[in-house]
Tab-separated table of C-alpha atoms in Angstrom:
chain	number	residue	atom	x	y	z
A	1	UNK	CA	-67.996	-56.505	-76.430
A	2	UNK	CA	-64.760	-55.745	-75.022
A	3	UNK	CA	-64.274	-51.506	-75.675
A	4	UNK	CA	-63.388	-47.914	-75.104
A	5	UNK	CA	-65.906	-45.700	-73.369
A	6	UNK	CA	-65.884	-42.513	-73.422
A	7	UNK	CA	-67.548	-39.946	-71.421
A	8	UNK	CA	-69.416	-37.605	-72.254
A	9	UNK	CA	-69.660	-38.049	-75.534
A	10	UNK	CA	-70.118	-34.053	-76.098
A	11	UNK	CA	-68.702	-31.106	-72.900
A	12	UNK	CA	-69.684	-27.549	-72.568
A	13	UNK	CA	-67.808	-25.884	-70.233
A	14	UNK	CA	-67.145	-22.438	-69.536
A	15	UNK	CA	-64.132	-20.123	-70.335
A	16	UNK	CA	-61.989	-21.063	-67.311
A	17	UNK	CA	-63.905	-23.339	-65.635
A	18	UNK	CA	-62.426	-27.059	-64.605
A	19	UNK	CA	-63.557	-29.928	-66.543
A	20	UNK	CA	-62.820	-33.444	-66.792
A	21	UNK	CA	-63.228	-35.917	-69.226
A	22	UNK	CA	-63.251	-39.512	-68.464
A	23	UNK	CA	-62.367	-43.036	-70.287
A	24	UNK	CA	-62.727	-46.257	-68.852
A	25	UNK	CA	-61.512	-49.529	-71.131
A	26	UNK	CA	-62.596	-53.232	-71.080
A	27	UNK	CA	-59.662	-54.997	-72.971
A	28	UNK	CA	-57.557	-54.949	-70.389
A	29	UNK	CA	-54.883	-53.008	-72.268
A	30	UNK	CA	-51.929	-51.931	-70.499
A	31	UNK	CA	-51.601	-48.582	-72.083
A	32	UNK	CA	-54.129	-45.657	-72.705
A	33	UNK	CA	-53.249	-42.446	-74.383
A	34	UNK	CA	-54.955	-38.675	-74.411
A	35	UNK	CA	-54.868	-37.312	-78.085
A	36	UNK	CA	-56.610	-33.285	-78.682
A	37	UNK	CA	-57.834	-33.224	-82.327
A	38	UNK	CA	-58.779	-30.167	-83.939
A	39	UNK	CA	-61.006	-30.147	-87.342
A	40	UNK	CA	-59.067	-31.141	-90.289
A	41	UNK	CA	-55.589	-31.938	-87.974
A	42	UNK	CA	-53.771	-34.990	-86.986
A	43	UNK	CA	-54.278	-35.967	-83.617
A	44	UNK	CA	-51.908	-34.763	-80.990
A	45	UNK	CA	-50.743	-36.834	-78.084
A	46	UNK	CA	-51.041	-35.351	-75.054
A	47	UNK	CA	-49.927	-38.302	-72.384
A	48	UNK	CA	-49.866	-41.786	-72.407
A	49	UNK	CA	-49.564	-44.007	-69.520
A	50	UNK	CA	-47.631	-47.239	-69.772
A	51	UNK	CA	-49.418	-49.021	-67.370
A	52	UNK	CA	-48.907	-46.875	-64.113
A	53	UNK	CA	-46.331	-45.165	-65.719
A	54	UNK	CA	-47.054	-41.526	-66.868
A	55	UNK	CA	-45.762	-40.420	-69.831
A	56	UNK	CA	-45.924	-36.150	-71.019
A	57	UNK	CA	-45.276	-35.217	-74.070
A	58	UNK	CA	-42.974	-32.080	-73.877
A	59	UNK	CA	-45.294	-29.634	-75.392
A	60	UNK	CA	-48.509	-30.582	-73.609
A	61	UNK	CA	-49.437	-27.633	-72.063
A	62	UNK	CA	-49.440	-27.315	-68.167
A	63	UNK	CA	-53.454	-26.231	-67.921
A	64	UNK	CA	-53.588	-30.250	-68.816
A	65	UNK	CA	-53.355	-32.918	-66.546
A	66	UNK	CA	-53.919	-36.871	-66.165
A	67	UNK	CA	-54.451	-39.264	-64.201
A	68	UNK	CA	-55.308	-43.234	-64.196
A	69	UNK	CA	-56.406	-44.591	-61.073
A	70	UNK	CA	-56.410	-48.105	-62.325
A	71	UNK	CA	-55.974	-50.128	-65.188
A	72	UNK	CA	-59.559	-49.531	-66.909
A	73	UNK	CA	-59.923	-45.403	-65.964
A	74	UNK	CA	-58.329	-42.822	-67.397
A	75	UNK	CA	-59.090	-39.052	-66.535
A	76	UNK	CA	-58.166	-36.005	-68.480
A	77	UNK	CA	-58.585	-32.478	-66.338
A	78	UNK	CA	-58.383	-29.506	-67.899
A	79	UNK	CA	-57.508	-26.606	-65.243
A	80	UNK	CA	-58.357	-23.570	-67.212
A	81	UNK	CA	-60.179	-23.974	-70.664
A	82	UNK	CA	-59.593	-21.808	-72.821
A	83	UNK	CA	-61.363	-21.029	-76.425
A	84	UNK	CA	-58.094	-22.944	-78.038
A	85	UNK	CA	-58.722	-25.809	-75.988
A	86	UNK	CA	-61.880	-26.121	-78.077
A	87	UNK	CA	-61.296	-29.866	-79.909
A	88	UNK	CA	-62.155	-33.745	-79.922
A	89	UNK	CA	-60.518	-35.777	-77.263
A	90	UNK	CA	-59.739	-38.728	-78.203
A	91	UNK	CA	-58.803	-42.053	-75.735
A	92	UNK	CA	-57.242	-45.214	-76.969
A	93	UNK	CA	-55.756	-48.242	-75.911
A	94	UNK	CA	-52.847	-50.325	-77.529
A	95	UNK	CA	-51.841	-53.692	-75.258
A	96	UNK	CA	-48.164	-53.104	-75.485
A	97	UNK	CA	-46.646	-49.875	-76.898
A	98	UNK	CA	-44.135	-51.525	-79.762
A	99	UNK	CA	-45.011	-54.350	-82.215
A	100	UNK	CA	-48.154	-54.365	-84.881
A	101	UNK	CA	-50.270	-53.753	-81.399
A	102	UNK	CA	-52.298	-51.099	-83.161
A	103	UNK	CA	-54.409	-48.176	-80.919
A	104	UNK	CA	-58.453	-48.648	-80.505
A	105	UNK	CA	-60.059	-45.164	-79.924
A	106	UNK	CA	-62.689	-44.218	-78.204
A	107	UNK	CA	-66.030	-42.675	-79.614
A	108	UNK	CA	-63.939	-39.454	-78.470
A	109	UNK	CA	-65.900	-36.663	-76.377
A	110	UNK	CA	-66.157	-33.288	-78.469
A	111	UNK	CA	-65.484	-30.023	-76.016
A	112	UNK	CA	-67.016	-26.595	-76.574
A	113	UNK	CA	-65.670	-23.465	-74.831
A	114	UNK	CA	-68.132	-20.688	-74.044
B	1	UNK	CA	-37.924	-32.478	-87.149
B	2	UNK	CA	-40.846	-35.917	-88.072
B	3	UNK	CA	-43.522	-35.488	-90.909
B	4	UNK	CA	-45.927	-36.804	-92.220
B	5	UNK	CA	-47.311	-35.780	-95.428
B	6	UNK	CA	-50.538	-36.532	-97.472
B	7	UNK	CA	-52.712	-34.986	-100.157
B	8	UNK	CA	-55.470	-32.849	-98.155
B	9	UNK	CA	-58.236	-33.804	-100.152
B	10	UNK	CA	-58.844	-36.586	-103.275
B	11	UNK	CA	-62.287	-37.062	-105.134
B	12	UNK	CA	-63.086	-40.025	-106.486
B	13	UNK	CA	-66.325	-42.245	-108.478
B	14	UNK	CA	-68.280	-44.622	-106.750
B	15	UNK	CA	-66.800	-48.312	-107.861
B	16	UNK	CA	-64.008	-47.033	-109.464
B	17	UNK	CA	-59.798	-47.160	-107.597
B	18	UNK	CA	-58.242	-44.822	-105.764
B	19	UNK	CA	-54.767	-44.683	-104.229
B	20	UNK	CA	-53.804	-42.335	-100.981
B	21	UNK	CA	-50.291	-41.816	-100.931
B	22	UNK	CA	-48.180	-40.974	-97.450
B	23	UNK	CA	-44.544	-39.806	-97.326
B	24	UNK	CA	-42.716	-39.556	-94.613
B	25	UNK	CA	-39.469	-38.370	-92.095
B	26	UNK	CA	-39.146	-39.678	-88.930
B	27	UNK	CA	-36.580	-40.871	-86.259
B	28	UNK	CA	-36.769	-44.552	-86.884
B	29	UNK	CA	-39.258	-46.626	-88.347
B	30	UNK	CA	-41.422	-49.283	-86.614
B	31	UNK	CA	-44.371	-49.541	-88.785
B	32	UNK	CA	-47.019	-47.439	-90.401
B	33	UNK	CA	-50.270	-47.786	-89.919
B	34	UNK	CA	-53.452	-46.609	-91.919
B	35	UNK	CA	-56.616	-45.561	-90.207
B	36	UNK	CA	-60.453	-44.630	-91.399
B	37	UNK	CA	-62.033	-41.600	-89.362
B	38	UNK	CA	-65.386	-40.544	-90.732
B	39	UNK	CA	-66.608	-36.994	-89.633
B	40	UNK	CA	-67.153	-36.240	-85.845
B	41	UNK	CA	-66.142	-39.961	-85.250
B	42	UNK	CA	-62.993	-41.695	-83.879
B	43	UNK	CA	-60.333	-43.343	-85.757
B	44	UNK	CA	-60.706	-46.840	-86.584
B	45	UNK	CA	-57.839	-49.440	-87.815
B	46	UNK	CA	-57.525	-50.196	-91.498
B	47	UNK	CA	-54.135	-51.837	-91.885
B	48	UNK	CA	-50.506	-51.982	-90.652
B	49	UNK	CA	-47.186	-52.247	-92.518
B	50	UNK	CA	-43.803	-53.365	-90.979
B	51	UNK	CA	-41.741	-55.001	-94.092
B	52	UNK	CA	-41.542	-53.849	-97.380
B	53	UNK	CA	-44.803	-54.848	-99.423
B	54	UNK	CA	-48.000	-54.885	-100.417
B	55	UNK	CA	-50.912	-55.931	-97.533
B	56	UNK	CA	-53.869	-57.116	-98.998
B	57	UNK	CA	-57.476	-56.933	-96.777
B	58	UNK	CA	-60.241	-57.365	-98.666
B	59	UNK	CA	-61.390	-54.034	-100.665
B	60	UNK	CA	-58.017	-52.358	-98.850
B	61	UNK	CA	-54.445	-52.576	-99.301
B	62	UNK	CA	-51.441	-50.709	-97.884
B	63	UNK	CA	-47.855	-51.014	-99.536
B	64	UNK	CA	-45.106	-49.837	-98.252
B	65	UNK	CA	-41.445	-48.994	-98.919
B	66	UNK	CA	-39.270	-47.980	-96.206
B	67	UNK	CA	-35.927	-46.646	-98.140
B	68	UNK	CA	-38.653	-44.436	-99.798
B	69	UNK	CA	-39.856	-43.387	-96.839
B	70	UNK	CA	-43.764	-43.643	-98.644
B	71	UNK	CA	-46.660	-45.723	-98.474
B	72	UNK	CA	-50.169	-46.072	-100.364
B	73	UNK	CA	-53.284	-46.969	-99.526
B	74	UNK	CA	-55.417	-48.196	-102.468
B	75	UNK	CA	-59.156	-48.504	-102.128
B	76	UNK	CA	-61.218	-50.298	-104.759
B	77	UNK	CA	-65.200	-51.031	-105.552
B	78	UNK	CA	-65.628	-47.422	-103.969
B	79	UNK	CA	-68.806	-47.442	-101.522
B	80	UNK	CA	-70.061	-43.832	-100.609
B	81	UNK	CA	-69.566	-45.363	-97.431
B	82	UNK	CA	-65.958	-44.782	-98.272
B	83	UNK	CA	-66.153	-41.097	-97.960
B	84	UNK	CA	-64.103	-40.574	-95.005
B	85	UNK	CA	-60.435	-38.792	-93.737
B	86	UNK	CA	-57.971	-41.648	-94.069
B	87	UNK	CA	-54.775	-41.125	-91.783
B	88	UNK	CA	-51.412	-42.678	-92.403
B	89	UNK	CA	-49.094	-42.780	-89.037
B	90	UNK	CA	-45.742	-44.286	-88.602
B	91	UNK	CA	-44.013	-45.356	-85.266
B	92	UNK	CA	-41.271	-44.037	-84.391
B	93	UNK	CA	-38.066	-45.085	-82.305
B	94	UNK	CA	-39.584	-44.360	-79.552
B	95	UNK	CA	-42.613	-46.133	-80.529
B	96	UNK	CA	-44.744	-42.929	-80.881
B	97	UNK	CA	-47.042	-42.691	-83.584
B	98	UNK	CA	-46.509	-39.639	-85.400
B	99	UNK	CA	-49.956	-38.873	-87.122
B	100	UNK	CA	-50.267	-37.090	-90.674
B	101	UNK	CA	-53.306	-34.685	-90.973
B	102	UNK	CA	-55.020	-37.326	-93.026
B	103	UNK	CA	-56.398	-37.536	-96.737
B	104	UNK	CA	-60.089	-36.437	-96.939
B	105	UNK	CA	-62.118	-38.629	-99.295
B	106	UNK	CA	-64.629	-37.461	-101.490
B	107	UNK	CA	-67.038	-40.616	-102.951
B	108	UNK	CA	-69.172	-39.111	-105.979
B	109	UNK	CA	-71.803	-41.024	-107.291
């Protein structure tokens, strides 16, 4: 079945130490997005690419960053965690970014901050 | 600024109707869509609305009404498989979703 993937499914990392998330995609979609969701909140874009194209949302803090080496990955490194960084990370995929082309998420990958 | 709004929490009876309302504010308009996100899970799609009207899909359905700037979604036959957060989120001009904190539903039985 074509899908998101997520990986891990749960992260503990230390205060400060790197970690990176990953996403990979099998429906060929050509854009993926990185939403932080805390408990109880809306999701909150982070990035989105738009195929190769990167896309930041203005508040997105710097300790975050992206990358997609290909169609089907997506990464998500995050420099410096810190206890606020604490959340659900959520992937998804949309085929174009206008239109009723709605997002599919990911199982999401829940990160703890020691 | 762009918002969102919806009730926090709603409780409702197993088999009976319930209706989630969503208001909201937001540079342009290029649909609304609702979503289902049970607890520790990922959001999953429900419906989309682009014209004014009711959307019908199966025990779901989604109205909207852009010069009110609100939607609904009404759920009936409750399941407690219902129980759930159910998040309304409209596209904007840019063709960002803007995401409301979502509606958590309470299924009794």
């Amino acid at each position: 079945d074509a899908m998101v993937i997520q990986n891990p499914r749960y992260q503990v990392t230390q205060f400060g130490k790197p970690v990176t998330l990953s996403c990979s995609q099998t429906l060929n979609h050509n854009v993926m997005y990185w939403y932080q969701q805390k408990s109880s909140q809306a999701p909150k874009l982070l990035f989105h690419y738009y195929d190769k194209d990167f896309n930041n949302e203005a508040d997105t803090p710097d300790n975050f960053q992206s990358r997609r080496p290909n169609t089907s990955f997506c990464f998500l490194d995050i420099r410096s965690p810190g206890l606020g960084d604490a959340a659900m990370y959520l992937c998804a995929t949309s085929r174009e970014a206008g239109g009723p082309d709605t997002q599919y998420f990911g199982p999401g990958t829940r990160l703890t901050v020691l | 600024g762009q918002n969102i709004d919806q009730p926090t929490e709603m409780t409702a009876t197993e088999g009976a109707i319930v209706q989630i309302n969503c208001t909201y504010q937001t540079s342009g308009f290029n649909g609304l869509f609702w979503y289902q996100q049970h607890a520790g899970e990922a959001p999953t799609f429900l419906s989309y609305n682009v014209l004014d009207g009711l959307e019908e899909k199966g025990r779901f359905s989604s109205f909207l009404s852009r010069s009110k700037g609100y939607s609904y979604l009404l759920l009936k036959e409750l399941q407690m498989k219902d129980s759930a957060s159910y998040l309304c989120a409209v596209r904007d001009s840019n063709y960002q979703l803007i995401w409301g904190a979502g509606t958590k539903l309470i299924i009794k039985p």
